[in-house]
Coordinates of N, CA and C in Angstrom, one line a residue:
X1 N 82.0 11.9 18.3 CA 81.6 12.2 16.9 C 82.9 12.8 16.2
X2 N 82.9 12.3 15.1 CA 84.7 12.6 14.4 C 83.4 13.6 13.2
X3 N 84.6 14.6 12.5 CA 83.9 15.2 11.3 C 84.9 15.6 10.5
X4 N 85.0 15.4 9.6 CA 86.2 15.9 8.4 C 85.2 16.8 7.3
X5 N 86.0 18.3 7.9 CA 85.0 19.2 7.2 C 85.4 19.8 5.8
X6 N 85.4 20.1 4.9 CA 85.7 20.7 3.9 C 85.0 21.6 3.2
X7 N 85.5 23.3 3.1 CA 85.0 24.0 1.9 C 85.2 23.6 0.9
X8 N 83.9 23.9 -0.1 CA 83.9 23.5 -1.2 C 83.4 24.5 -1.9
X9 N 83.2 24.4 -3.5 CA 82.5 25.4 -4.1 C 81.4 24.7 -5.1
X10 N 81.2 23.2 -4.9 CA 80.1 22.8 -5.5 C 80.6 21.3 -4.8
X11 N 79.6 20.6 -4.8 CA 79.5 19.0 -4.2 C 78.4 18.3 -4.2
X12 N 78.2 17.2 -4.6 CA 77.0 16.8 -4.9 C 77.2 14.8 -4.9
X13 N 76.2 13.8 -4.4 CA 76.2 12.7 -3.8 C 75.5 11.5 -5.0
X14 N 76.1 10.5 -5.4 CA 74.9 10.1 -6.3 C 75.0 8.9 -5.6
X15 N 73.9 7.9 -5.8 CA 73.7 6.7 -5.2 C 73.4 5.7 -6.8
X16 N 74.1 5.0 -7.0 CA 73.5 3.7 -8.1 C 73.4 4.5 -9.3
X17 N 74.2 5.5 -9.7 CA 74.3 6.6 -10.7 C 72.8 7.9 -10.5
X18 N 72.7 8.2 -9.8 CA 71.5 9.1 -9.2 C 71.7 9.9 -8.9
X19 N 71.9 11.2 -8.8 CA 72.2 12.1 -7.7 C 70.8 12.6 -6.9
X20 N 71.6 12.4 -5.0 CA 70.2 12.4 -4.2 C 70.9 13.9 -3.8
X21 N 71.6 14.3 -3.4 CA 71.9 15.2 -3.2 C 73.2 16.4 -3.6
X22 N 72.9 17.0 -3.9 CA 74.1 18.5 -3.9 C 73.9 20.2 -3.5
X23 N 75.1 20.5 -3.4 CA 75.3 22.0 -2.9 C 75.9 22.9 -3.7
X24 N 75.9 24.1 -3.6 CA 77.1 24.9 -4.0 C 78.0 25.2 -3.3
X25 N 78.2 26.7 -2.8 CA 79.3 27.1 -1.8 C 78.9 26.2 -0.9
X26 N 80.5 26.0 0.2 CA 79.4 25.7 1.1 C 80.8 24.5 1.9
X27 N 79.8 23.7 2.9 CA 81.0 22.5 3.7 C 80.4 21.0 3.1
X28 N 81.2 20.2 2.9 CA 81.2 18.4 3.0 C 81.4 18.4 3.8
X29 N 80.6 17.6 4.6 CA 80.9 17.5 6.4 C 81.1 16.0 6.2
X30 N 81.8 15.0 6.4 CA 82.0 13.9 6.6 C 81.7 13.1 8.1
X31 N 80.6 12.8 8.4 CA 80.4 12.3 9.6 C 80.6 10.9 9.8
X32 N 81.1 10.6 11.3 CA 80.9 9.6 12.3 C 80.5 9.8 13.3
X33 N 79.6 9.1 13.9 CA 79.5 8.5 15.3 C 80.4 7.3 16.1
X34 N 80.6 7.7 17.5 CA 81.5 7.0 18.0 C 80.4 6.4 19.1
X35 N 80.8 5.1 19.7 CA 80.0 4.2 20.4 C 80.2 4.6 21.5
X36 N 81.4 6.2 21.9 CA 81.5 6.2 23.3 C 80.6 8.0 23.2
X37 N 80.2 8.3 21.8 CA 79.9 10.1 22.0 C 79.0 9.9 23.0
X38 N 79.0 11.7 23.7 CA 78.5 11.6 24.8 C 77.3 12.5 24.4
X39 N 75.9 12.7 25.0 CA 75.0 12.9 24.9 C 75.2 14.8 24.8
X40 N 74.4 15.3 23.7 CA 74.7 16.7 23.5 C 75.8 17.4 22.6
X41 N 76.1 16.7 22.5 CA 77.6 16.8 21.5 C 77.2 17.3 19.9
X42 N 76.0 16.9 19.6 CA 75.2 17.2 18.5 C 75.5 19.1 18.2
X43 N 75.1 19.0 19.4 CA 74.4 21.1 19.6 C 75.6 21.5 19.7
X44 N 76.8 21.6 20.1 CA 77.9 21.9 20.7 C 78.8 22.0 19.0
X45 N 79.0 20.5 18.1 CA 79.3 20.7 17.2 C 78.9 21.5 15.7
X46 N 77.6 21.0 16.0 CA 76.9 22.5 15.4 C 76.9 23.6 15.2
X47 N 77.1 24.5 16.4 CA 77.4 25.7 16.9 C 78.8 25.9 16.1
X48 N 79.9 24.9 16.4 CA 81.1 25.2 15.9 C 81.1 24.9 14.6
X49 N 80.8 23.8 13.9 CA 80.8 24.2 12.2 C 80.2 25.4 11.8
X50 N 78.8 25.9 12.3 CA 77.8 26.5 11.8 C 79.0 28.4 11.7
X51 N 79.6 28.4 12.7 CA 80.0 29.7 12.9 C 82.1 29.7 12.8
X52 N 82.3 28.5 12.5 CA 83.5 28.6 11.7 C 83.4 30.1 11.2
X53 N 84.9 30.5 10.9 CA 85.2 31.7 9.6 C 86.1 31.1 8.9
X54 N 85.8 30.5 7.8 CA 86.8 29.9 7.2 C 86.6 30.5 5.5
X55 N 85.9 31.3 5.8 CA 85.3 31.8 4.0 C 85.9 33.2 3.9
X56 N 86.8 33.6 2.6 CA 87.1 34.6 2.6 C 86.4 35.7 2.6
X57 N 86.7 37.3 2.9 CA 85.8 38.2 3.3 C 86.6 39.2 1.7
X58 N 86.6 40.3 2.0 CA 86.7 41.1 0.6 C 87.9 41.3 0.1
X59 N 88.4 41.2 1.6 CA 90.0 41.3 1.7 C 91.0 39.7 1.1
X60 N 90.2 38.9 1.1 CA 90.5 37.6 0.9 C 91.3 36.8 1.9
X61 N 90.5 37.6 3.4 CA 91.2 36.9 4.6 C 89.8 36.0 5.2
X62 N 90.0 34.5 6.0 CA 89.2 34.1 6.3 C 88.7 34.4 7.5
X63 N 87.1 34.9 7.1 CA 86.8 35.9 8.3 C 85.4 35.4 8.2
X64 N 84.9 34.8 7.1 CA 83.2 34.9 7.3 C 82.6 33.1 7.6
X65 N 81.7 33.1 8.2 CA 81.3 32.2 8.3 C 80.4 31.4 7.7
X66 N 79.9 30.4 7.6 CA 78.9 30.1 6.6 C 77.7 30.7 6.2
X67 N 77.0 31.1 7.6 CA 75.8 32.1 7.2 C 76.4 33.3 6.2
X68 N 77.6 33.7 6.6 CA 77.8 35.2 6.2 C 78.2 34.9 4.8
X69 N 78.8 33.8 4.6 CA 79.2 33.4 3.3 C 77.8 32.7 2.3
X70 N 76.7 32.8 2.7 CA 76.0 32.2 2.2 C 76.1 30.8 1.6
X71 N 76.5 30.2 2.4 CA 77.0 28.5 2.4 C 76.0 27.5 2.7
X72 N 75.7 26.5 1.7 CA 75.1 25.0 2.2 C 75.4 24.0 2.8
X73 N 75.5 22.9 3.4 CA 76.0 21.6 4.2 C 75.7 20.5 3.2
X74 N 76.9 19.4 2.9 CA 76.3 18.4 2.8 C 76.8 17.8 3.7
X75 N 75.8 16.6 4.3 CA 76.1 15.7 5.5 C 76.5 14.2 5.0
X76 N 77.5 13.8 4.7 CA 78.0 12.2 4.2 C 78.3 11.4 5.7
X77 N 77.4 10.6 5.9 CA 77.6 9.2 6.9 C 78.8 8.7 6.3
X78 N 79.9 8.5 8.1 CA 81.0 7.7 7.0 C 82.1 7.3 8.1
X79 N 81.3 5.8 8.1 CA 81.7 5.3 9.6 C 83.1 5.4 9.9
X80 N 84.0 5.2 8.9 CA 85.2 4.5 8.3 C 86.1 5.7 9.1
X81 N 85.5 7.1 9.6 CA 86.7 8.0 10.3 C 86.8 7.2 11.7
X82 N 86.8 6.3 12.1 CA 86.3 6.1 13.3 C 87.6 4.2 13.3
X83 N 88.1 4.3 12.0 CA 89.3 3.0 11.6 C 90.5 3.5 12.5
X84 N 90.9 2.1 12.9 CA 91.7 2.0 14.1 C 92.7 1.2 13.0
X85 N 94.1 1.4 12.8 CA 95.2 0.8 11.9 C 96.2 0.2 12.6
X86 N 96.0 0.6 13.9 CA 97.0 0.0 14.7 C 97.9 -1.3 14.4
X87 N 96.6 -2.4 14.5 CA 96.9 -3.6 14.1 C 96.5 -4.4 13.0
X88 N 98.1 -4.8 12.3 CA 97.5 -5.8 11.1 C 97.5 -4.5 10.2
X89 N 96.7 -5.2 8.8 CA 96.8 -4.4 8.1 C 95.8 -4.3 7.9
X90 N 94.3 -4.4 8.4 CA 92.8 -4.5 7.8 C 92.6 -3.5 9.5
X91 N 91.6 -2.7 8.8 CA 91.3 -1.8 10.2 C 89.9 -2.2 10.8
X92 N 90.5 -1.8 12.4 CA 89.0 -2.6 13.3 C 88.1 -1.0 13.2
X93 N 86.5 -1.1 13.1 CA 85.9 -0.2 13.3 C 85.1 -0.7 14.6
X94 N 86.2 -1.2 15.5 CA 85.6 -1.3 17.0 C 85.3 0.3 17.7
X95 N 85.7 1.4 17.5 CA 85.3 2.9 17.7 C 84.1 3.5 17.4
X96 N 84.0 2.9 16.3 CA 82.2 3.2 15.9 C 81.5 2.7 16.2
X97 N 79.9 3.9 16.3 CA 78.7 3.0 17.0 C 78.0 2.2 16.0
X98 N 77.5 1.5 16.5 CA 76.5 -0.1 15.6 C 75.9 1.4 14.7
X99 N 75.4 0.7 13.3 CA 74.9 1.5 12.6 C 73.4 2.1 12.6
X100 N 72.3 1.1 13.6 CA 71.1 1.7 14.1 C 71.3 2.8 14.8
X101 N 72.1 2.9 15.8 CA 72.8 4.1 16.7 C 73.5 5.2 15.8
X102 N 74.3 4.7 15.0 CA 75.0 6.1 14.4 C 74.1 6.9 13.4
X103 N 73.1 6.0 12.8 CA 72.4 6.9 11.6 C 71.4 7.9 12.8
X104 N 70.8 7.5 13.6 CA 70.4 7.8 14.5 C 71.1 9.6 15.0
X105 N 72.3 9.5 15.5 CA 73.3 10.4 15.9 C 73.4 11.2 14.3
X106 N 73.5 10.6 13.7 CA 74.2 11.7 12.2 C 73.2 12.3 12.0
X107 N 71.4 12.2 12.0 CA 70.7 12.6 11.5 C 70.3 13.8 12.8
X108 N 70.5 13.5 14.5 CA 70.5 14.5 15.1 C 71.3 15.7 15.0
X109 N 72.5 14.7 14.2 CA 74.0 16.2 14.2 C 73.0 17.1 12.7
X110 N 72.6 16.6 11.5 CA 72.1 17.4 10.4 C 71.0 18.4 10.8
X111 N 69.9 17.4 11.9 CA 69.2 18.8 12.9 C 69.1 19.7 13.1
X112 N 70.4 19.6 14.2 CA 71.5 20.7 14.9 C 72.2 21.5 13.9
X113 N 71.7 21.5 12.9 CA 73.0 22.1 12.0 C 71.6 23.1 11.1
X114 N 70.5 22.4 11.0 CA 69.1 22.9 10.1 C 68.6 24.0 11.4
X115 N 68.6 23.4 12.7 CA 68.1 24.2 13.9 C 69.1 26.0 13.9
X116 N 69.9 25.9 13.3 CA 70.8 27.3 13.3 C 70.9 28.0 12.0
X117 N 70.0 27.7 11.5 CA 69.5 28.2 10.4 C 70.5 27.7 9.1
X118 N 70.9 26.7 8.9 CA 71.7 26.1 7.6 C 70.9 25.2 7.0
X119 N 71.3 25.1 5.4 CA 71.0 24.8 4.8 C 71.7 23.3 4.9
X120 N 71.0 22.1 4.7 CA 71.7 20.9 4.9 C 70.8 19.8 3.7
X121 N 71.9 19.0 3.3 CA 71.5 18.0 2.2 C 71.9 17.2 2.6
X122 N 71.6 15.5 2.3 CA 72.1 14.6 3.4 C 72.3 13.6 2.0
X123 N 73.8 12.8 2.3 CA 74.1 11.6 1.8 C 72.8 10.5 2.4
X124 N 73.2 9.2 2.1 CA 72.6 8.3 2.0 C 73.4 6.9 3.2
X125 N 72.7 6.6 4.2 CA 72.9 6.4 5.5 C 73.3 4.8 4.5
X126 N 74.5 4.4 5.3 CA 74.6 2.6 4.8 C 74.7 1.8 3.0
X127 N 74.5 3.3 2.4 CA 74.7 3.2 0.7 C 75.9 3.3 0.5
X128 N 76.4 2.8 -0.3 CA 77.9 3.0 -1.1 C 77.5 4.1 -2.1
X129 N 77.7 5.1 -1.4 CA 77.9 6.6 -2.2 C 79.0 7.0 -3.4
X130 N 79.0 7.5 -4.3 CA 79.8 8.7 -5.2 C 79.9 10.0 -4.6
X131 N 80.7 10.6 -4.1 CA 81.0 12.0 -3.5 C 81.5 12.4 -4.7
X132 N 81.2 13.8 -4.8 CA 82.0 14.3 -5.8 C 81.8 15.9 -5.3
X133 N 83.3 15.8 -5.2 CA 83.2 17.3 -4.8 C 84.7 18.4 -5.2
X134 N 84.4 19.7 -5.2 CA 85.5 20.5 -5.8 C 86.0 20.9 -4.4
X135 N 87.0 21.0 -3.7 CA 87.5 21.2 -2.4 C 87.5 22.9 -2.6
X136 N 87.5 24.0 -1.7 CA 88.0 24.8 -2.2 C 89.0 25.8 -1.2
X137 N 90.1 26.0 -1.8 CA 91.2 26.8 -1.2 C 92.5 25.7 -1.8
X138 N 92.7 24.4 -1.2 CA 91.7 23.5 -0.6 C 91.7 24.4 1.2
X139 N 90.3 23.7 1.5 CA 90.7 23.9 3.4 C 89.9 23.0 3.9
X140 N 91.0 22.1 4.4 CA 90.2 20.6 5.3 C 90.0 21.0 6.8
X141 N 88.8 20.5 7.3 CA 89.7 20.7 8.9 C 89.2 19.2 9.7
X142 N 89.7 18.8 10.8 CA 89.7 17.4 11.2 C 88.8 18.0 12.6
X143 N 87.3 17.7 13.0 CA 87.1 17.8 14.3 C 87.0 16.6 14.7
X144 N 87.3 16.5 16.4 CA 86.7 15.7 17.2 C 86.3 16.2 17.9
X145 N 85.1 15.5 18.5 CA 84.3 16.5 19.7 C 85.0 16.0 20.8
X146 N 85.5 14.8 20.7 CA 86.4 14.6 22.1 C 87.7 15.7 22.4
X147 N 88.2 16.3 21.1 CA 89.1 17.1 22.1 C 88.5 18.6 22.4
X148 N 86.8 18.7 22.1 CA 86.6 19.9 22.3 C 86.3 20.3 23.2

């Protein structure tokens, strides 16, 4: 499972001009599933977004975590972290799992993320989404669970 996480300070999803989902403070969690993740990986990443300190504390050092910061999730499906460029100029999403399997996995990772007491709003599995979101700091961070 790949995840490109971002604080934000407002973000919100529309589908076909709609909005199905938004947050305030809080992370864009950009998900993929990979056809090789290994079973459990769900709970493990969880744990680690859920208790990041990436939120400034009084001092304006980053020290608090999302609970502490009173932060929401939104969870965006998004096979495309999972593009291989290697070759050619059109990328293989041979790394990614079939999409019955990945919505499958993304919706256990939003779970694992509700199971630890977060608040989680979910994109739209296989939709051509609108993201719209304010980054904030900016602060991106790239996980893989494979190098964890």
């Amino acid at each position: 499972m790949r995840i490109v996480l971002q604080r934000v300070s407002r973000a919100a999803i529309r589908v076909g001009g709609e909005t199905i989902a938004e947050i305030g403070r809080g992370f864009v969690l950009l998900v993929a599933a990979g056809k090789d993740d290994a079973f459990g990986e769900y709970d493990r990443l969880a744990d680690k977004v859920v208790n990041l300190r990436v939120f400034p504390d009084t001092q304006g050092k980053m020290n608090l975590s999302l609970p502490e910061a009173g932060g929401e999730i939104l969870v965006v499906p998004q096979f495309t972290l999972y593009a291989s460029v290697r070759g050619g100029r059109r990328p293989s999403w041979d790394g990614a799992a079939a999409p019955e399997i990945a919505a499958d996995r993304v919706e256990a990772f939003a779970l694992a993320l509700e199971a630890r007491g977060a608040t989680v709003r979910r994109g739209a599995f296989g939709e051509h989404m609108d993201v719209e979101l304010v980054n904030d700091g900016p602060v991106t961070l790239w996980i893989d669970a494979a190098a964890l």
